[in-house]
CSV table of C-alpha atoms in Angstrom, one decimal:
chain,number,residue,atom,x,y,z
A,105,MET,CA,-5.0,53.8,2.9
A,106,THR,CA,-3.6,55.4,6.0
A,107,ALA,CA,-0.9,53.8,8.1
A,108,TYR,CA,-3.3,53.4,11.0
A,109,SER,CA,-5.8,51.7,8.7
A,110,PHE,CA,-3.1,49.3,7.4
A,111,ARG,CA,-1.9,48.4,10.9
A,112,LEU,CA,-5.4,47.9,12.1
A,113,LYS,CA,-6.3,45.6,9.2
A,114,ALA,CA,-3.0,43.7,9.6
A,115,VAL,CA,-3.9,43.1,13.3
A,116,LEU,CA,-7.4,41.9,12.3
A,117,ALA,CA,-6.0,39.6,9.6
A,118,ALA,CA,-3.5,38.1,12.0
A,119,SER,CA,-6.3,37.6,14.5
A,120,LEU,CA,-8.3,35.7,11.9
A,121,VAL,CA,-5.3,33.6,11.0
A,122,ALA,CA,-4.8,32.7,14.7
A,123,ALA,CA,-8.5,31.9,15.0
A,124,ALA,CA,-8.3,29.6,12.0
A,125,ASP,CA,-5.3,27.8,13.4
A,126,LEU,CA,-7.0,27.4,16.8
A,127,LEU,CA,-10.3,26.2,15.3
A,128,LEU,CA,-9.4,24.3,12.1
A,129,PHE,CA,-5.8,23.2,11.7
A,130,ASP,CA,-5.4,19.5,12.3
A,131,HIS,CA,-8.9,19.2,13.6
A,132,GLU,CA,-12.1,17.5,12.3
A,133,ILE,CA,-14.8,19.8,10.9
A,134,GLY,CA,-17.7,20.6,13.2
A,135,ALA,CA,-19.1,23.7,14.8
A,136,ASN,CA,-15.5,25.1,14.5
A,137,LEU,CA,-16.1,26.0,10.8
A,138,GLY,CA,-19.2,27.9,11.6
A,139,LEU,CA,-17.5,29.7,14.4
A,140,LEU,CA,-14.6,30.8,12.1
A,141,MET,CA,-17.2,32.1,9.5
A,142,LEU,CA,-19.0,34.1,12.3
A,143,ALA,CA,-15.6,35.5,13.3
A,144,ALA,CA,-14.9,36.5,9.8
A,145,LEU,CA,-18.3,38.0,9.5
A,146,ALA,CA,-17.8,40.1,12.6
A,147,VAL,CA,-14.4,41.3,11.4
A,148,ALA,CA,-15.8,42.2,8.0
A,149,VAL,CA,-18.7,44.2,9.6
A,150,ALA,CA,-16.3,46.1,11.9
A,151,ALA,CA,-13.7,46.8,9.1
A,152,HIS,CA,-16.2,48.1,6.5
A,153,PRO,CA,-18.4,50.7,8.1
A,154,GLU,CA,-19.3,51.9,4.6
A,155,SER,CA,-21.3,48.7,4.2
A,156,TRP,CA,-23.6,49.7,7.0
A,157,ARG,CA,-25.4,52.1,4.6
A,158,ASP,CA,-25.6,49.7,1.7
A,159,ARG,CA,-28.7,47.7,1.6
A,160,ARG,CA,-27.3,45.0,-0.7
A,161,ALA,CA,-24.3,44.6,1.6
A,162,LEU,CA,-26.6,44.3,4.6
A,163,ALA,CA,-28.6,41.7,2.9
A,164,ALA,CA,-25.5,39.8,1.9
A,165,PHE,CA,-24.2,40.0,5.5
A,166,ALA,CA,-27.5,38.5,6.7
A,167,VAL,CA,-27.3,35.7,4.2
A,168,ALA,CA,-23.7,35.0,5.3
A,169,GLY,CA,-24.7,35.0,8.9
A,170,GLY,CA,-27.6,32.6,8.3
A,171,PHE,CA,-25.4,30.1,6.5
A,172,SER,CA,-22.6,30.5,9.2
A,173,LEU,CA,-25.1,29.5,11.8
A,174,LEU,CA,-26.2,26.6,9.6
A,175,LEU,CA,-22.5,25.5,9.6
A,176,ILE,CA,-22.7,25.2,13.4
A,177,ASP,CA,-25.8,23.1,13.0
A,178,ARG,CA,-24.7,21.0,10.1
A,179,PRO,CA,-21.2,21.6,8.6
A,180,GLY,CA,-21.0,21.1,4.9
A,181,LEU,CA,-19.6,22.3,1.6
A,182,ILE,CA,-22.9,23.6,0.4
A,183,ALA,CA,-23.5,25.9,3.4
A,184,LEU,CA,-19.8,27.1,3.1
A,185,PHE,CA,-20.3,27.6,-0.6
A,186,MET,CA,-23.3,29.9,0.1
A,187,ALA,CA,-21.7,31.8,3.0
A,188,ALA,CA,-18.3,32.6,1.5
A,189,PRO,CA,-19.6,34.3,-1.7
A,190,ALA,CA,-22.3,36.2,0.3
A,191,LEU,CA,-19.5,37.6,2.5
A,192,GLY,CA,-17.6,38.6,-0.6
A,193,VAL,CA,-20.7,40.4,-2.1
A,194,ALA,CA,-21.1,42.2,1.2
A,195,VAL,CA,-17.6,43.7,1.3
A,196,LEU,CA,-17.5,44.4,-2.4
A,197,SER,CA,-21.0,45.9,-2.7
A,198,PRO,CA,-20.2,49.5,-1.5
A,199,ARG,CA,-17.5,49.7,-4.2
A,200,THR,CA,-19.6,48.6,-7.2
A,201,ALA,CA,-22.3,50.0,-9.4
A,202,ALA,CA,-25.9,50.0,-8.0
A,203,ARG,CA,-27.1,47.7,-10.8
A,204,SER,CA,-25.1,44.5,-11.5
A,205,ASP,CA,-26.3,41.2,-12.6
A,206,VAL,CA,-25.4,37.7,-11.5
A,207,ALA,CA,-22.8,37.3,-14.2
A,208,ASP,CA,-21.1,40.5,-13.2
A,209,TRP,CA,-20.9,39.3,-9.6
A,210,ALA,CA,-19.6,35.9,-10.5
A,211,LEU,CA,-16.8,37.3,-12.6
A,212,ARG,CA,-16.1,40.0,-10.0
A,213,LEU,CA,-15.8,37.4,-7.2
A,214,ILE,CA,-13.5,35.3,-9.3
A,215,ARG,CA,-11.3,38.2,-10.1
A,216,ALA,CA,-11.2,39.3,-6.5
A,217,GLY,CA,-10.2,35.8,-5.5
A,218,LEU,CA,-7.4,35.7,-8.0
A,219,LEU,CA,-6.1,39.1,-6.9
A,220,ALA,CA,-6.1,38.0,-3.3
A,221,VAL,CA,-2.9,36.0,-3.9
A,222,PRO,CA,-0.5,38.9,-4.5
A,223,ALA,CA,-2.5,41.5,-2.6
A,224,PRO,CA,-0.8,41.2,0.9
A,225,VAL,CA,2.7,41.6,-0.6
A,226,LEU,CA,1.6,44.5,-2.9
A,227,ASP,CA,-0.1,46.4,-0.1
A,228,LEU,CA,2.8,45.8,2.3
A,229,ARG,CA,5.2,47.3,-0.3
A,230,ARG,CA,2.9,50.2,-0.9
A,231,ALA,CA,2.6,51.0,2.8
A,232,ALA,CA,6.4,50.8,3.2
A,233,ALA,CA,6.9,53.1,0.3
A,234,ARG,CA,4.4,55.7,1.7
A,235,GLY,CA,5.6,55.6,5.2
A,236,GLY,CA,9.2,54.7,4.7
A,237,ARG,CA,11.5,57.6,5.9
A,238,PRO,CA,15.3,57.2,6.5
A,239,GLY,CA,15.8,55.5,9.9
A,240,ALA,CA,12.1,54.7,10.4
A,241,VAL,CA,12.6,51.0,10.9
A,242,ARG,CA,15.5,51.6,13.3
A,243,ARG,CA,13.4,54.1,15.3
A,244,ALA,CA,10.5,51.6,15.4
A,245,LEU,CA,12.9,48.9,16.8
A,246,VAL,CA,14.3,51.3,19.4
A,247,ALA,CA,10.8,52.3,20.5
A,248,ALA,CA,9.9,48.6,20.9
A,249,VAL,CA,12.7,47.9,23.2
A,250,LEU,CA,11.2,49.5,26.3
A,251,PRO,CA,7.8,47.7,26.3
A,252,VAL,CA,9.3,44.3,25.3
A,253,VAL,CA,12.2,44.4,27.8
A,254,GLY,CA,10.2,46.0,30.5
A,255,GLY,CA,7.3,43.6,30.0
A,256,ALA,CA,9.7,40.6,30.2
A,257,VAL,CA,11.2,41.9,33.4
A,258,PHE,CA,7.9,42.3,35.1
A,259,LEU,CA,6.6,39.0,33.8
A,260,GLY,CA,9.6,37.2,35.2
A,261,LEU,CA,9.1,38.8,38.6
A,262,PHE,CA,5.4,37.8,38.7
A,263,VAL,CA,6.3,34.2,37.8
A,264,LEU,CA,8.8,34.1,40.6
A,265,ALA,CA,6.2,35.4,43.0
A,266,ASN,CA,3.1,33.5,41.8
A,267,PRO,CA,3.3,29.6,41.6
A,268,VAL,CA,0.1,29.6,39.5
A,269,MET,CA,1.6,31.7,36.9
A,270,GLU,CA,4.8,29.7,37.1
A,271,ALA,CA,2.9,26.4,36.4
A,272,ALA,CA,0.9,28.0,33.6
A,273,LEU,CA,4.1,29.3,32.0
A,274,ALA,CA,5.8,25.9,32.4
A,275,ALA,CA,2.8,24.1,30.7
A,276,TRP,CA,2.6,26.5,27.8
A,277,ARG,CA,4.1,25.3,24.6
A,278,LEU,CA,4.3,26.9,21.1
A,279,PRO,CA,2.3,25.0,18.5
A,280,PRO,CA,4.4,22.4,16.6
A,281,PHE,CA,5.7,24.0,13.4
A,282,SER,CA,5.4,22.2,10.0
A,283,LEU,CA,5.4,23.1,6.4
A,284,GLY,CA,1.7,22.2,6.2
A,285,ARG,CA,0.9,24.7,9.0
A,286,LEU,CA,2.9,27.4,7.3
A,287,LEU,CA,1.0,26.9,4.1
A,288,PHE,CA,-2.3,26.9,6.0
A,289,TRP,CA,-1.3,30.3,7.6
A,290,ILE,CA,-0.4,31.7,4.2
A,291,TRP,CA,-3.7,30.6,2.7
A,292,MET,CA,-5.8,31.9,5.6
A,293,ALA,CA,-3.8,35.2,5.5
A,294,MET,CA,-4.6,35.7,1.9
A,295,ALA,CA,-8.3,35.0,2.5
A,296,ALA,CA,-8.4,37.3,5.6
A,297,TRP,CA,-6.6,40.1,3.7
A,298,ALA,CA,-9.0,39.7,0.7
A,299,LEU,CA,-11.9,40.2,3.2
A,300,LEU,CA,-10.3,43.3,4.7
A,301,ARG,CA,-8.9,44.8,1.5
A,302,PRO,CA,-11.1,43.5,-1.4
A,303,ARG,CA,-9.9,44.2,-4.9
A,304,GLY,CA,-11.5,44.1,-8.4
A,305,ALA,CA,-14.8,45.6,-7.4
A,306,ARG,CA,-15.1,48.6,-9.7
A,307,ARG,CA,-14.6,46.9,-13.0
A,308,ARG,CA,-17.6,45.9,-15.0
A,309,PHE,CA,-17.6,42.9,-17.2
A,310,ALA,CA,-19.3,42.2,-20.6
A,311,PRO,CA,-19.2,38.5,-21.4
A,312,VAL,CA,-19.3,37.7,-25.1
A,313,TRP,CA,-22.5,35.6,-24.7
A,314,ARG,CA,-24.4,38.7,-23.8
A,315,GLY,CA,-24.2,40.0,-27.3
A,316,GLN,CA,-26.8,39.2,-30.0
A,317,ALA,CA,-26.4,36.1,-32.1
A,318,PRO,CA,-25.2,36.6,-35.6
A,319,ALA,CA,-27.8,37.1,-38.2
A,320,ALA,CA,-27.0,33.7,-39.8
A,321,ALA,CA,-27.8,31.9,-36.5
A,322,ALA,CA,-31.3,31.1,-37.5
A,323,SER,CA,-30.3,30.2,-41.1
A,324,GLY,CA,-31.3,27.1,-43.0
A,325,SER,CA,-28.6,25.0,-41.4
A,326,VAL,CA,-30.0,25.6,-37.9
A,327,THR,CA,-33.5,24.9,-39.1
A,328,VAL,CA,-32.5,21.6,-40.7
A,329,SER,CA,-30.5,20.8,-37.5
A,330,LEU,CA,-33.7,21.3,-35.4
A,331,VAL,CA,-35.7,19.0,-37.7
A,332,VAL,CA,-33.0,16.3,-37.4
A,333,PHE,CA,-32.7,16.7,-33.6
A,334,ASN,CA,-36.5,16.6,-33.1
A,335,GLY,CA,-36.6,13.3,-35.1
A,336,LEU,CA,-33.8,11.7,-33.1
A,337,PHE,CA,-35.3,12.9,-29.8
A,338,ALA,CA,-38.7,11.6,-30.9
A,339,LEU,CA,-37.1,8.1,-31.5
A,340,GLN,CA,-35.5,8.1,-28.0
A,341,ASN,CA,-38.7,9.3,-26.3
A,342,GLY,CA,-40.8,6.8,-28.2
A,343,LEU,CA,-38.6,3.9,-27.0
A,344,ASP,CA,-39.0,5.3,-23.4
A,345,LEU,CA,-42.8,5.5,-23.8
A,346,ALA,CA,-42.8,1.9,-25.2
A,347,PHE,CA,-40.7,0.3,-22.6
A,348,LEU,CA,-40.1,2.5,-19.5
A,349,TRP,CA,-43.5,4.3,-19.1
A,350,SER,CA,-45.8,1.5,-20.3
A,351,GLY,CA,-44.0,-1.4,-18.6
A,352,ALA,CA,-43.8,-3.5,-21.9
A,353,PRO,CA,-41.3,-6.4,-21.9
A,354,LEU,CA,-37.8,-5.4,-23.1
A,355,PRO,CA,-36.0,-7.2,-26.0
A,356,GLU,CA,-34.3,-10.5,-25.0
A,357,GLY,CA,-30.9,-9.9,-23.4
A,358,VAL,CA,-31.7,-6.4,-22.1
A,359,SER,CA,-32.6,-6.3,-18.4
A,360,PHE,CA,-34.8,-3.6,-16.9
A,361,ALA,CA,-32.2,-2.6,-14.4
A,362,GLU,CA,-29.6,-2.1,-17.2
A,363,TYR,CA,-32.1,-0.1,-19.3
A,364,ALA,CA,-33.0,2.1,-16.3
A,365,HIS,CA,-29.5,2.6,-15.0
A,366,ARG,CA,-27.5,3.2,-18.2
A,367,GLY,CA,-29.8,6.1,-19.4
A,368,ALA,CA,-30.4,7.9,-16.1
A,369,TYR,CA,-27.3,10.2,-16.3
A,370,LEU,CA,-26.3,10.1,-20.0
A,371,LEU,CA,-29.7,11.5,-21.0
A,372,ILE,CA,-29.2,14.4,-18.7
A,373,VAL,CA,-25.9,15.2,-20.5
A,374,THR,CA,-27.9,15.1,-23.7
A,375,ALA,CA,-30.5,17.6,-22.4
A,376,LEU,CA,-27.6,19.9,-21.2
A,377,LEU,CA,-26.1,19.8,-24.7
A,378,ALA,CA,-29.4,20.6,-26.2
A,379,GLY,CA,-29.8,23.7,-23.9
A,380,ALA,CA,-26.3,24.8,-24.8
A,381,PHE,CA,-27.2,24.6,-28.5
A,382,VAL,CA,-30.3,26.7,-28.0
A,383,LEU,CA,-28.3,29.3,-26.1
A,384,ALA,CA,-25.5,29.5,-28.6
A,385,PHE,CA,-27.6,29.7,-31.9
A,386,LEU,CA,-31.0,30.9,-31.0
A,387,ARG,CA,-30.8,34.0,-28.8
A,388,PRO,CA,-33.6,36.5,-28.8
A,389,GLY,CA,-33.8,38.5,-32.0
A,390,ALA,CA,-32.1,35.7,-34.0
A,391,ALA,CA,-35.0,33.2,-34.2
A,392,GLN,CA,-37.6,35.4,-35.7
A,393,SER,CA,-39.0,32.6,-38.0
A,394,ARG,CA,-42.2,31.2,-36.6
A,395,ALA,CA,-41.3,27.8,-37.9
A,396,VAL,CA,-37.9,27.9,-36.1
A,397,ARG,CA,-39.6,29.0,-32.8
A,398,TRP,CA,-42.1,26.1,-32.9
A,399,LEU,CA,-39.2,23.7,-33.7
A,400,VAL,CA,-37.3,25.0,-30.7
A,401,ILE,CA,-40.4,24.8,-28.4
A,402,ALA,CA,-41.0,21.2,-29.6
A,403,TRP,CA,-37.3,20.3,-29.0
A,404,VAL,CA,-37.4,21.8,-25.5
A,405,GLY,CA,-40.6,19.8,-24.8
A,406,GLN,CA,-38.8,16.7,-26.0
A,407,ASN,CA,-35.9,17.5,-23.7
A,408,LEU,CA,-38.3,17.9,-20.8
A,409,MET,CA,-39.7,14.4,-21.7
A,410,LEU,CA,-36.1,13.1,-21.7
A,411,VAL,CA,-35.4,14.5,-18.2
A,412,ALA,CA,-38.7,13.1,-17.0
A,413,SER,CA,-37.7,9.7,-18.3
A,414,SER,CA,-34.3,10.0,-16.6
A,415,ALA,CA,-36.1,10.8,-13.3
A,416,LEU,CA,-38.3,7.8,-13.8
A,417,ARG,CA,-35.3,5.6,-14.4
A,418,THR,CA,-33.8,6.7,-11.2
A,419,LEU,CA,-37.0,6.2,-9.2
A,420,ASP,CA,-37.3,2.7,-10.6
A,421,TYR,CA,-33.8,2.0,-9.6
A,422,VAL,CA,-34.5,3.4,-6.1
A,423,ALA,CA,-37.5,1.1,-5.8
A,424,ALA,CA,-35.4,-1.9,-6.7
A,425,TYR,CA,-32.1,-1.1,-4.9
A,426,GLY,CA,-32.8,1.5,-2.3
A,427,LEU,CA,-32.3,5.3,-1.8
A,428,THR,CA,-28.8,6.9,-1.6
A,429,GLN,CA,-27.6,10.5,-1.2
A,430,LEU,CA,-26.3,10.3,-4.8
A,431,ARG,CA,-29.7,9.3,-6.2
A,432,ILE,CA,-31.4,12.1,-4.2
A,433,SER,CA,-28.9,14.6,-5.6
A,434,ALA,CA,-29.4,13.2,-9.1
A,435,LEU,CA,-33.2,13.8,-8.8
A,436,ILE,CA,-32.6,17.3,-7.6
A,437,TRP,CA,-30.2,18.0,-10.4
A,438,MET,CA,-32.7,16.7,-13.0
A,439,ALA,CA,-35.3,19.0,-11.6
A,440,LEU,CA,-32.9,21.9,-12.0
A,441,VAL,CA,-32.1,20.9,-15.6
A,442,ALA,CA,-35.8,20.8,-16.4
A,443,LEU,CA,-36.3,24.2,-14.9
A,444,GLY,CA,-33.4,25.6,-16.9
A,445,LEU,CA,-34.8,24.2,-20.1
A,446,VAL,CA,-38.2,25.9,-19.4
A,447,LEU,CA,-36.4,29.2,-18.6
A,448,ILE,CA,-34.5,29.0,-21.9
A,449,CYS,CA,-37.8,28.5,-23.8
A,450,VAL,CA,-39.4,31.4,-21.9
A,451,ARG,CA,-36.5,33.6,-22.8
A,452,LEU,CA,-36.9,32.8,-26.5
A,453,VAL,CA,-40.7,33.2,-26.6
A,454,ARG,CA,-40.8,36.4,-24.5
A,455,ASP,CA,-37.5,37.9,-25.7
A,456,LYS,CA,-35.9,38.1,-22.3
A,457,SER,CA,-32.3,39.2,-21.9
A,458,ALA,CA,-29.3,37.0,-21.0
A,459,SER,CA,-29.1,38.7,-17.6
A,460,TRP,CA,-32.6,37.6,-16.9
A,461,LEU,CA,-31.9,34.0,-17.8
A,462,VAL,CA,-28.7,33.9,-15.7
A,463,GLY,CA,-30.4,35.6,-12.8
A,464,ALA,CA,-33.4,33.3,-12.9
A,465,ASN,CA,-31.2,30.2,-13.0
A,466,ALA,CA,-29.0,31.6,-10.2
A,467,ALA,CA,-32.0,32.3,-8.0
A,468,ALA,CA,-33.3,28.7,-8.6
A,469,LEU,CA,-29.9,27.3,-7.8
A,470,ALA,CA,-29.5,29.3,-4.7
A,471,ALA,CA,-32.9,28.2,-3.5
A,472,VAL,CA,-32.2,24.6,-4.1
A,473,LEU,CA,-28.7,24.7,-2.5
A,474,SER,CA,-30.2,26.4,0.5
A,475,ALA,CA,-32.9,23.7,0.8
A,476,VAL,CA,-30.3,21.0,0.4
A,477,ALA,CA,-28.0,22.6,3.0
A,478,ILE,CA,-30.8,22.7,5.5
A,479,THR,CA,-32.2,19.3,4.8
A,480,ASP,CA,-30.4,16.2,6.3
A,481,ILE,CA,-30.3,14.2,3.0
A,482,GLY,CA,-28.4,11.3,4.7
A,483,ALA,CA,-31.1,11.0,7.3
A,484,VAL,CA,-33.8,11.1,4.6
A,485,ALA,CA,-32.1,8.3,2.7
A,486,ALA,CA,-31.6,6.2,5.8
A,487,ALA,CA,-35.2,6.7,6.9
A,488,TRP,CA,-36.6,5.7,3.5
A,489,ASN,CA,-34.5,2.6,3.3
A,490,VAL,CA,-35.6,1.5,6.8
A,491,ARG,CA,-39.3,2.3,6.1
A,492,HIS,CA,-39.3,0.5,2.7
A,493,ALA,CA,-37.1,-2.5,3.5
A,494,ARG,CA,-38.7,-5.9,2.7
A,495,GLU,CA,-37.5,-7.1,6.2
A,496,VAL,CA,-39.8,-4.4,7.7
A,497,THR,CA,-42.7,-4.3,5.2
A,498,GLY,CA,-42.8,-8.0,4.4
A,499,ASP,CA,-43.2,-7.1,0.7
A,500,LEU,CA,-40.7,-9.0,-1.6
A,501,ARG,CA,-41.0,-6.2,-4.1
A,502,ASP,CA,-39.2,-3.8,-1.8
A,503,PRO,CA,-35.4,-3.6,-1.6
A,504,SER,CA,-33.6,-5.7,1.0
A,505,LEU,CA,-32.1,-3.8,3.9
A,506,ASP,CA,-28.4,-2.8,3.4
A,507,VAL,CA,-27.1,-2.4,7.0
A,508,VAL,CA,-23.6,-1.8,5.7
A,509,HIS,CA,-24.9,1.3,3.7
A,510,LEU,CA,-26.7,2.6,6.7
A,511,ARG,CA,-23.5,2.3,8.7
A,512,GLU,CA,-21.6,4.2,5.9
A,513,LEU,CA,-24.1,7.1,6.3
A,514,GLY,CA,-22.6,7.7,9.7
A,515,PRO,CA,-24.5,9.8,12.3
A,516,ALA,CA,-27.2,10.6,9.8
A,517,ALA,CA,-28.5,7.0,10.2
A,518,LEU,CA,-28.5,7.0,14.0
A,519,VAL,CA,-32.2,7.7,14.4
A,520,PRO,CA,-33.4,5.3,11.7
A,521,LEU,CA,-31.1,2.6,13.1
A,522,THR,CA,-32.4,3.2,16.6
A,523,GLU,CA,-36.0,2.9,15.4
A,524,LEU,CA,-35.1,-0.3,13.4
A,525,ALA,CA,-33.4,-1.8,16.5
A,526,GLY,CA,-36.7,-1.5,18.4
A,527,ARG,CA,-38.6,-3.6,15.9
A,528,PRO,CA,-38.9,-7.4,15.8
A,529,LEU,CA,-36.3,-8.7,13.4
A,530,ALA,CA,-34.6,-12.0,12.6
A,531,PRO,CA,-32.0,-12.7,15.1
A,532,THR,CA,-29.0,-12.4,12.7
A,533,LEU,CA,-30.3,-9.1,11.3
A,534,ALA,CA,-31.2,-7.8,14.8
A,535,ALA,CA,-27.6,-8.4,15.8
A,536,GLU,CA,-26.2,-6.5,12.8
A,537,VAL,CA,-28.6,-3.6,13.3
A,538,HIS,CA,-27.8,-3.4,17.0
A,539,ALA,CA,-24.0,-3.4,16.3
A,540,ALA,CA,-24.4,-0.7,13.6
A,541,GLN,CA,-26.6,1.4,15.9
A,542,GLN,CA,-24.1,1.2,18.8
A,543,ALA,CA,-21.1,2.0,16.6
A,544,THR,CA,-22.8,4.9,15.0
A,545,ARG,CA,-23.9,6.3,18.5
A,546,ALA,CA,-20.4,5.9,19.9
A,547,GLU,CA,-18.9,7.7,16.8
A,548,LEU,CA,-21.4,10.6,17.2
A,549,ALA,CA,-20.9,10.8,21.0
A,550,ALA,CA,-17.2,11.0,20.5
A,551,ARG,CA,-17.6,13.9,18.1
A,552,GLN,CA,-20.0,15.7,20.4
A,553,ALA,CA,-17.7,15.4,23.3
A,554,HIS,CA,-15.2,17.9,21.8
A,555,TRP,CA,-16.3,21.6,21.4
A,556,ARG,CA,-14.7,22.0,18.0
A,557,THR,CA,-16.7,19.1,16.4
A,558,TRP,CA,-19.9,19.5,18.4
A,559,THR,CA,-22.9,20.5,16.4
A,560,TRP,CA,-26.5,21.3,17.1
A,561,ARG,CA,-27.7,18.7,14.7
A,562,GLY,CA,-25.5,16.0,16.3
A,563,GLN,CA,-27.0,16.9,19.7
A,564,ARG,CA,-30.5,16.6,18.4
A,565,ARG,CA,-29.7,13.2,16.9
A,566,LEU,CA,-28.3,11.9,20.2
A,567,ASP,CA,-31.4,13.3,22.1
A,568,ALA,CA,-33.8,11.7,19.6
A,569,ALA,CA,-32.0,8.3,19.8
A,570,ALA,CA,-32.0,8.5,23.6
A,571,ALA,CA,-35.8,9.3,23.6
A,572,LEU,CA,-36.4,6.2,21.4
A,573,THR,CA,-34.4,3.9,23.6
A,574,ALA,CA,-35.8,5.3,26.9
A,575,PRO,CA,-39.1,3.3,26.8
A,576,ALA,CA,-37.4,0.1,26.0
A,577,GLN,CA,-34.9,0.6,28.9
A,578,ALA,CA,-37.7,1.5,31.3
A,579,GLY,CA,-39.6,-1.7,30.3
A,580,THR,CA,-36.5,-3.8,31.1
């Protein structure tokens, strides 16, 4: 690392810290988060010309840029979670082997993140040791006297001669200093330096779980365990078929809501434990017995039935009590668990490697997270609740409208609330809906009025709400 390179990267890192302070510190999250990520992307591209010739790095830069733009449209943790690792892959890629699987990259990014904490101090000491000659600091201070003193003299003369500059200088204030701000600067400096001087790229990792299972993994103990597990799962699935899927009356003292709600999430944990058991004891090459393989396939099939029952429980609960973002997320998670179980079975039957399994699950997770980041889940929940409310449909089997929950969804519920406000409702409900719609619109308009918290999606919501209210206002 040359002295010039170190100084340039120090300036770039300081610029990113200043941008983070201007955009994020003590401000609500809006388009400012996406703007900061775009600034980091631009700095990374400029500071790493070697990545311009790396296809993997270019693809990662493209992914990071796409999710950074999405952060301007809809700020959220998922989009940030996708953009930041993509940026890490881009800057590390030219320094790594051509072939690396998802597990390698996950461990490499974690190691790079941990090494980012001491990296600025270590690099500063190394640069000082390389360029440190007797009197170097003193000569640098002497050399800085002329531009600093001369610049101050000329600035003073210009301020005396120009009232505009005088007013601007009088209005200028340093940002208030606090311990929180200092910690924020330090945190952002470590992140910026890790982007400019990434570490831990060349080391390859070989997790223990990549090895073959021991020869005893498919022994009689595991076979007996599979028989017992299949029997227990058959009992649970049989009860679900009897009561949940067929609609038969439950035993006295057990309500359908309790039966549906209690099992929705616990059974998913059960399915995850089952998948962990298969991964730990039945890796390719260990389960050569045909009987064991069929027991595994039967058990995975029963786990899929368990996940399907959990999804049905959640859907029944939605039909009775309405849709929420948590219930949408739960259904998505259940679908991912089911896919993971299928992939585990495929790995065993077709003797796929651990890298294939991790890569397939990572690809599925990335696709789902991308779809969730793009989709406005809050608006989906609000629109469903409005469309299926008994006050709208007249069907007593539908859930009643929860205006408080719609208000809690915030700007995501603005368009559904505006549509609902235009329908004929009971006077009391109409007043509640109108108040919620006006409060939500005022909240969103206030956020959109500031450039840091303005978002494309927020503007589209305001425009859509205005278009819905325009005909009614024209009629009056």
